[in-house]
Amino acid sequence: MPVTSRKLSTADERRGTVLRTAIQAFAARGYYGTTTAEVAKAAGISQAYVYRLFPDKEALFVAVIDHCAALLRENMTDAVAKARGREPETVLAAMRTAYARLIQDDRDLLRVLMHANCAASEPPIREAIRACYAKQVEYVRSASGASDDQVRSLIADGLLANVLVAIGADEVDAPWTRTLFAGSERA
């Protein structure tokens, strides 16, 4: 009988699995409502192993925020590469469209970032979410050549889009939703 050997996961592979699983868990219940035991169970590992990878739940959540920031950056980088021109307005339009698609397709990413904003009273989480915004703003500025007002508008539109997607505003046809969606990519 042939013997099949089981390939053991590296710590980096497990870390990636834990991060992806933690995004789903934190998206569903937030920072305060999610336990490391729930993350471990969903990842198919022991809670002790989660603590070998991350010293505590706060460090895990900060790593999740950092991972989400990297996903946002990847999304924006792809948008810039696909933009039909290099003028700031063209690049920003490509970014806006890509972001609207991202948060529509990946609701967990959206929810985690919203939960992170709500948990920003915890200093390490506050620093991580600040760093996330700083990275996005600086990337948008450098990749687009846009003015501060244009960058601020893109970020503000993105934050509004987060709320609209989170509350399912696209399912409501009413004057208030038409007003909030006016002139934007309908998420």
PDB file of C-alpha atoms in Angstrom:
ATOM      1  CA  MET A   1       0.000   0.000   0.000  1.00  0.00           C
ATOM      2  CA  PRO A   2       1.496   3.392  -0.951  1.00  0.00           C
ATOM      3  CA  VAL A   3       2.227   5.655   1.934  1.00  0.00           C
ATOM      4  CA  THR A   4       1.242   9.240   1.420  1.00  0.00           C
ATOM      5  CA  SER A   5       3.092  11.780   3.394  1.00  0.00           C
ATOM      6  CA  ARG A   6       1.278  14.690   4.846  1.00  0.00           C
ATOM      7  CA  LYS A   7       2.750  18.057   3.979  1.00  0.00           C
ATOM      8  CA  LEU A   8       3.104  20.149   7.084  1.00  0.00           C
ATOM      9  CA  SER A   9       2.214  23.821   6.874  1.00  0.00           C
ATOM     10  CA  THR A  10       4.854  26.392   7.619  1.00  0.00           C
ATOM     11  CA  ALA A  11       4.257  29.038  10.259  1.00  0.00           C
ATOM     12  CA  ASP A  12       3.837  31.624   7.480  1.00  0.00           C
ATOM     13  CA  GLU A  13       1.182  29.490   5.766  1.00  0.00           C
ATOM     14  CA  ARG A  14      -0.637  29.002   9.079  1.00  0.00           C
ATOM     15  CA  ARG A  15      -0.343  32.709   9.805  1.00  0.00           C
ATOM     16  CA  GLY A  16      -1.993  33.465   6.452  1.00  0.00           C
ATOM     17  CA  THR A  17      -4.755  30.966   7.171  1.00  0.00           C
ATOM     18  CA  VAL A  18      -5.330  32.471  10.605  1.00  0.00           C
ATOM     19  CA  LEU A  19      -5.458  35.996   9.157  1.00  0.00           C
ATOM     20  CA  ARG A  20      -8.005  35.023   6.495  1.00  0.00           C
ATOM     21  CA  THR A  21     -10.081  33.178   9.073  1.00  0.00           C
ATOM     22  CA  ALA A  22      -9.790  36.038  11.556  1.00  0.00           C
ATOM     23  CA  ILE A  23     -11.065  38.489   8.945  1.00  0.00           C
ATOM     24  CA  GLN A  24     -14.236  36.416   8.653  1.00  0.00           C
ATOM     25  CA  ALA A  25     -14.616  36.075  12.422  1.00  0.00           C
ATOM     26  CA  PHE A  26     -13.938  39.729  13.236  1.00  0.00           C
ATOM     27  CA  ALA A  27     -16.178  40.827  10.354  1.00  0.00           C
ATOM     28  CA  ALA A  28     -19.069  38.906  11.844  1.00  0.00           C
ATOM     29  CA  ARG A  29     -18.704  39.887  15.503  1.00  0.00           C
ATOM     30  CA  GLY A  30     -16.153  42.680  15.734  1.00  0.00           C
ATOM     31  CA  TYR A  31     -13.075  42.973  17.871  1.00  0.00           C
ATOM     32  CA  TYR A  32     -14.900  42.840  21.189  1.00  0.00           C
ATOM     33  CA  GLY A  33     -17.278  40.032  20.228  1.00  0.00           C
ATOM     34  CA  THR A  34     -14.740  37.616  18.746  1.00  0.00           C
ATOM     35  CA  THR A  35     -12.554  35.252  20.745  1.00  0.00           C
ATOM     36  CA  THR A  36      -9.253  33.723  19.736  1.00  0.00           C
ATOM     37  CA  ALA A  37     -10.842  30.328  20.436  1.00  0.00           C
ATOM     38  CA  GLU A  38     -13.387  31.032  17.670  1.00  0.00           C
ATOM     39  CA  VAL A  39     -10.637  32.058  15.259  1.00  0.00           C
ATOM     40  CA  ALA A  40      -8.586  28.951  16.122  1.00  0.00           C
ATOM     41  CA  LYS A  41     -11.539  26.626  15.657  1.00  0.00           C
ATOM     42  CA  ALA A  42     -12.435  28.166  12.295  1.00  0.00           C
ATOM     43  CA  ALA A  43      -8.781  27.911  11.189  1.00  0.00           C
ATOM     44  CA  GLY A  44      -8.593  24.278  12.270  1.00  0.00           C
ATOM     45  CA  ILE A  45      -5.796  24.849  14.766  1.00  0.00           C
ATOM     46  CA  SER A  46      -5.500  25.030  18.514  1.00  0.00           C
ATOM     47  CA  GLN A  47      -5.915  28.256  20.410  1.00  0.00           C
ATOM     48  CA  ALA A  48      -2.403  27.716  21.784  1.00  0.00           C
ATOM     49  CA  TYR A  49      -1.062  27.759  18.220  1.00  0.00           C
ATOM     50  CA  VAL A  50      -2.860  31.047  17.553  1.00  0.00           C
ATOM     51  CA  TYR A  51      -0.974  32.424  20.554  1.00  0.00           C
ATOM     52  CA  ARG A  52       2.302  31.080  19.137  1.00  0.00           C
ATOM     53  CA  LEU A  53       1.631  33.157  16.003  1.00  0.00           C
ATOM     54  CA  PHE A  54       0.173  36.230  17.735  1.00  0.00           C
ATOM     55  CA  PRO A  55       0.861  37.171  21.370  1.00  0.00           C
ATOM     56  CA  ASP A  56      -2.759  38.175  22.055  1.00  0.00           C
ATOM     57  CA  LYS A  57      -6.083  39.002  20.422  1.00  0.00           C
ATOM     58  CA  GLU A  58      -5.129  42.636  20.042  1.00  0.00           C
ATOM     59  CA  ALA A  59      -1.976  41.717  18.096  1.00  0.00           C
ATOM     60  CA  LEU A  60      -4.057  39.396  15.916  1.00  0.00           C
ATOM     61  CA  PHE A  61      -6.556  42.170  15.183  1.00  0.00           C
ATOM     62  CA  VAL A  62      -3.741  44.610  14.380  1.00  0.00           C
ATOM     63  CA  ALA A  63      -2.289  42.022  11.980  1.00  0.00           C
ATOM     64  CA  VAL A  64      -5.733  41.692  10.382  1.00  0.00           C
ATOM     65  CA  ILE A  65      -5.879  45.476   9.883  1.00  0.00           C
ATOM     66  CA  ASP A  66      -2.402  45.400   8.328  1.00  0.00           C
ATOM     67  CA  HIS A  67      -3.473  42.543   6.049  1.00  0.00           C
ATOM     68  CA  CYS A  68      -6.577  44.485   5.002  1.00  0.00           C
ATOM     69  CA  ALA A  69      -4.426  47.550   4.290  1.00  0.00           C
ATOM     70  CA  ALA A  70      -2.276  45.399   2.000  1.00  0.00           C
ATOM     71  CA  LEU A  71      -5.397  44.142   0.199  1.00  0.00           C
ATOM     72  CA  LEU A  72      -6.586  47.728  -0.263  1.00  0.00           C
ATOM     73  CA  ARG A  73      -3.205  48.740  -1.636  1.00  0.00           C
ATOM     74  CA  GLU A  74      -3.207  45.789  -4.034  1.00  0.00           C
ATOM     75  CA  ASN A  75      -6.682  46.810  -5.219  1.00  0.00           C
ATOM     76  CA  MET A  76      -5.579  50.394  -5.811  1.00  0.00           C
ATOM     77  CA  THR A  77      -2.362  49.301  -7.545  1.00  0.00           C
ATOM     78  CA  ASP A  78      -4.383  47.135  -9.934  1.00  0.00           C
ATOM     79  CA  ALA A  79      -6.749  50.049 -10.574  1.00  0.00           C
ATOM     80  CA  VAL A  80      -3.868  52.371 -11.430  1.00  0.00           C
ATOM     81  CA  ALA A  81      -2.395  49.795 -13.802  1.00  0.00           C
ATOM     82  CA  LYS A  82      -5.753  49.477 -15.593  1.00  0.00           C
ATOM     83  CA  ALA A  83      -6.538  53.203 -15.706  1.00  0.00           C
ATOM     84  CA  ARG A  84      -7.099  54.479 -19.252  1.00  0.00           C
ATOM     85  CA  GLY A  85      -4.833  57.461 -18.716  1.00  0.00           C
ATOM     86  CA  ARG A  86      -2.507  59.097 -16.206  1.00  0.00           C
ATOM     87  CA  GLU A  87      -4.426  62.306 -15.494  1.00  0.00           C
ATOM     88  CA  PRO A  88      -5.421  62.540 -11.812  1.00  0.00           C
ATOM     89  CA  GLU A  89      -9.148  62.447 -12.610  1.00  0.00           C
ATOM     90  CA  THR A  90      -8.753  59.296 -14.729  1.00  0.00           C
ATOM     91  CA  VAL A  91      -6.657  57.502 -12.119  1.00  0.00           C
ATOM     92  CA  LEU A  92      -9.014  58.515  -9.309  1.00  0.00           C
ATOM     93  CA  ALA A  93     -12.023  57.312 -11.325  1.00  0.00           C
ATOM     94  CA  ALA A  94     -10.319  53.927 -11.802  1.00  0.00           C
ATOM     95  CA  MET A  95      -9.565  53.754  -8.066  1.00  0.00           C
ATOM     96  CA  ARG A  96     -13.142  54.700  -7.172  1.00  0.00           C
ATOM     97  CA  THR A  97     -14.569  51.999  -9.439  1.00  0.00           C
ATOM     98  CA  ALA A  98     -12.135  49.360  -8.169  1.00  0.00           C
ATOM     99  CA  TYR A  99     -12.869  50.201  -4.535  1.00  0.00           C
ATOM    100  CA  ALA A 100     -16.636  50.072  -5.080  1.00  0.00           C
ATOM    101  CA  ARG A 101     -16.236  46.630  -6.640  1.00  0.00           C
ATOM    102  CA  LEU A 102     -13.918  45.455  -3.853  1.00  0.00           C
ATOM    103  CA  ILE A 103     -16.255  46.323  -0.994  1.00  0.00           C
ATOM    104  CA  GLN A 104     -19.227  44.914  -2.881  1.00  0.00           C
ATOM    105  CA  ASP A 105     -17.392  41.626  -3.487  1.00  0.00           C
ATOM    106  CA  ASP A 106     -15.573  41.379  -0.154  1.00  0.00           C
ATOM    107  CA  ARG A 107     -18.002  42.377   2.561  1.00  0.00           C
ATOM    108  CA  ASP A 108     -15.769  40.865   5.242  1.00  0.00           C
ATOM    109  CA  LEU A 109     -12.952  43.275   4.431  1.00  0.00           C
ATOM    110  CA  LEU A 110     -15.406  46.149   4.601  1.00  0.00           C
ATOM    111  CA  ARG A 111     -16.877  45.029   7.924  1.00  0.00           C
ATOM    112  CA  VAL A 112     -13.474  44.429   9.526  1.00  0.00           C
ATOM    113  CA  LEU A 113     -12.375  47.945   8.684  1.00  0.00           C
ATOM    114  CA  MET A 114     -15.602  49.371  10.065  1.00  0.00           C
ATOM    115  CA  HIS A 115     -15.132  47.344  13.262  1.00  0.00           C
ATOM    116  CA  ALA A 116     -11.540  48.588  13.439  1.00  0.00           C
ATOM    117  CA  ASN A 117     -12.766  52.176  13.349  1.00  0.00           C
ATOM    118  CA  CYS A 118     -15.127  51.359  16.213  1.00  0.00           C
ATOM    119  CA  ALA A 119     -12.378  49.664  18.255  1.00  0.00           C
ATOM    120  CA  ALA A 120      -9.947  52.565  17.781  1.00  0.00           C
ATOM    121  CA  SER A 121     -10.250  53.432  21.467  1.00  0.00           C
ATOM    122  CA  GLU A 122      -7.654  50.673  21.982  1.00  0.00           C
ATOM    123  CA  PRO A 123      -4.276  52.403  21.357  1.00  0.00           C
ATOM    124  CA  PRO A 124      -2.628  49.668  19.222  1.00  0.00           C
ATOM    125  CA  ILE A 125      -5.761  49.347  17.101  1.00  0.00           C
ATOM    126  CA  ARG A 126      -5.995  53.124  16.769  1.00  0.00           C
ATOM    127  CA  GLU A 127      -2.386  53.222  15.554  1.00  0.00           C
ATOM    128  CA  ALA A 128      -2.990  50.382  13.084  1.00  0.00           C
ATOM    129  CA  ILE A 129      -6.099  51.974  11.587  1.00  0.00           C
ATOM    130  CA  ARG A 130      -4.331  55.350  11.404  1.00  0.00           C
ATOM    131  CA  ALA A 131      -1.456  53.669   9.567  1.00  0.00           C
ATOM    132  CA  CYS A 132      -3.963  52.008   7.236  1.00  0.00           C
ATOM    133  CA  TYR A 133      -5.533  55.360   6.329  1.00  0.00           C
ATOM    134  CA  ALA A 134      -2.123  57.032   6.042  1.00  0.00           C
ATOM    135  CA  LYS A 135      -0.889  54.356   3.633  1.00  0.00           C
ATOM    136  CA  GLN A 136      -4.007  54.646   1.490  1.00  0.00           C
ATOM    137  CA  VAL A 137      -3.945  58.441   1.370  1.00  0.00           C
ATOM    138  CA  GLU A 138      -0.244  58.604   0.526  1.00  0.00           C
ATOM    139  CA  TYR A 139      -0.569  55.916  -2.130  1.00  0.00           C
ATOM    140  CA  VAL A 140      -3.548  57.649  -3.747  1.00  0.00           C
ATOM    141  CA  ARG A 141      -1.666  60.961  -3.719  1.00  0.00           C
ATOM    142  CA  SER A 142       1.540  59.548  -5.215  1.00  0.00           C
ATOM    143  CA  ALA A 143      -0.097  57.230  -7.753  1.00  0.00           C
ATOM    144  CA  SER A 144      -2.616  59.779  -9.029  1.00  0.00           C
ATOM    145  CA  GLY A 145      -0.857  63.122  -8.698  1.00  0.00           C
ATOM    146  CA  ALA A 146      -4.178  64.415  -7.350  1.00  0.00           C
ATOM    147  CA  SER A 147      -4.602  67.498  -5.188  1.00  0.00           C
ATOM    148  CA  ASP A 148      -5.358  67.261  -1.484  1.00  0.00           C
ATOM    149  CA  ASP A 149      -9.014  68.103  -2.206  1.00  0.00           C
ATOM    150  CA  GLN A 150      -9.250  65.350  -4.813  1.00  0.00           C
ATOM    151  CA  VAL A 151      -7.633  62.808  -2.483  1.00  0.00           C
ATOM    152  CA  ARG A 152      -9.912  63.851   0.377  1.00  0.00           C
ATOM    153  CA  SER A 153     -12.938  63.521  -1.903  1.00  0.00           C
ATOM    154  CA  LEU A 154     -11.932  60.002  -2.955  1.00  0.00           C
ATOM    155  CA  ILE A 155     -11.413  58.902   0.657  1.00  0.00           C
ATOM    156  CA  ALA A 156     -14.672  60.558   1.781  1.00  0.00           C
ATOM    157  CA  ASP A 157     -16.575  58.886  -1.055  1.00  0.00           C
ATOM    158  CA  GLY A 158     -15.024  55.572  -0.030  1.00  0.00           C
ATOM    159  CA  LEU A 159     -16.107  55.998   3.579  1.00  0.00           C
ATOM    160  CA  LEU A 160     -19.630  56.869   2.467  1.00  0.00           C
ATOM    161  CA  ALA A 161     -19.604  53.839   0.168  1.00  0.00           C
ATOM    162  CA  ASN A 162     -18.605  51.689   3.168  1.00  0.00           C
ATOM    163  CA  VAL A 163     -21.674  52.802   5.076  1.00  0.00           C
ATOM    164  CA  LEU A 164     -24.001  52.442   2.094  1.00  0.00           C
ATOM    165  CA  VAL A 165     -22.801  48.916   1.363  1.00  0.00           C
ATOM    166  CA  ALA A 166     -22.871  47.904   5.037  1.00  0.00           C
ATOM    167  CA  ILE A 167     -26.494  48.983   5.453  1.00  0.00           C
ATOM    168  CA  GLY A 168     -27.613  47.563   2.120  1.00  0.00           C
ATOM    169  CA  ALA A 169     -28.680  50.976   0.827  1.00  0.00           C
ATOM    170  CA  ASP A 170     -28.556  49.644  -2.724  1.00  0.00           C
ATOM    171  CA  GLU A 171     -31.647  47.580  -1.865  1.00  0.00           C
ATOM    172  CA  VAL A 172     -33.647  50.730  -1.082  1.00  0.00           C
ATOM    173  CA  ASP A 173     -35.022  52.973  -3.799  1.00  0.00           C
ATOM    174  CA  ALA A 174     -35.826  56.156  -1.950  1.00  0.00           C
ATOM    175  CA  PRO A 175     -34.946  59.838  -2.213  1.00  0.00           C
ATOM    176  CA  TRP A 176     -32.328  59.593   0.522  1.00  0.00           C
ATOM    177  CA  THR A 177     -30.502  56.682  -1.173  1.00  0.00           C
ATOM    178  CA  ARG A 178     -30.633  58.385  -4.572  1.00  0.00           C
ATOM    179  CA  THR A 179     -29.137  61.486  -2.954  1.00  0.00           C
ATOM    180  CA  LEU A 180     -26.323  59.540  -1.307  1.00  0.00           C
ATOM    181  CA  PHE A 181     -25.555  57.511  -4.433  1.00  0.00           C
ATOM    182  CA  ALA A 182     -25.728  60.524  -6.784  1.00  0.00           C
ATOM    183  CA  GLY A 183     -22.563  60.943  -8.808  1.00  0.00           C
ATOM    184  CA  SER A 184     -20.892  57.836  -7.393  1.00  0.00           C
ATOM    185  CA  GLU A 185     -20.306  54.265  -8.375  1.00  0.00           C
ATOM    186  CA  ARG A 186     -23.395  52.556  -7.055  1.00  0.00           C
ATOM    187  CA  ALA A 187     -21.944  49.889  -4.770  1.00  0.00           C
TER     188      ALA A 187
END
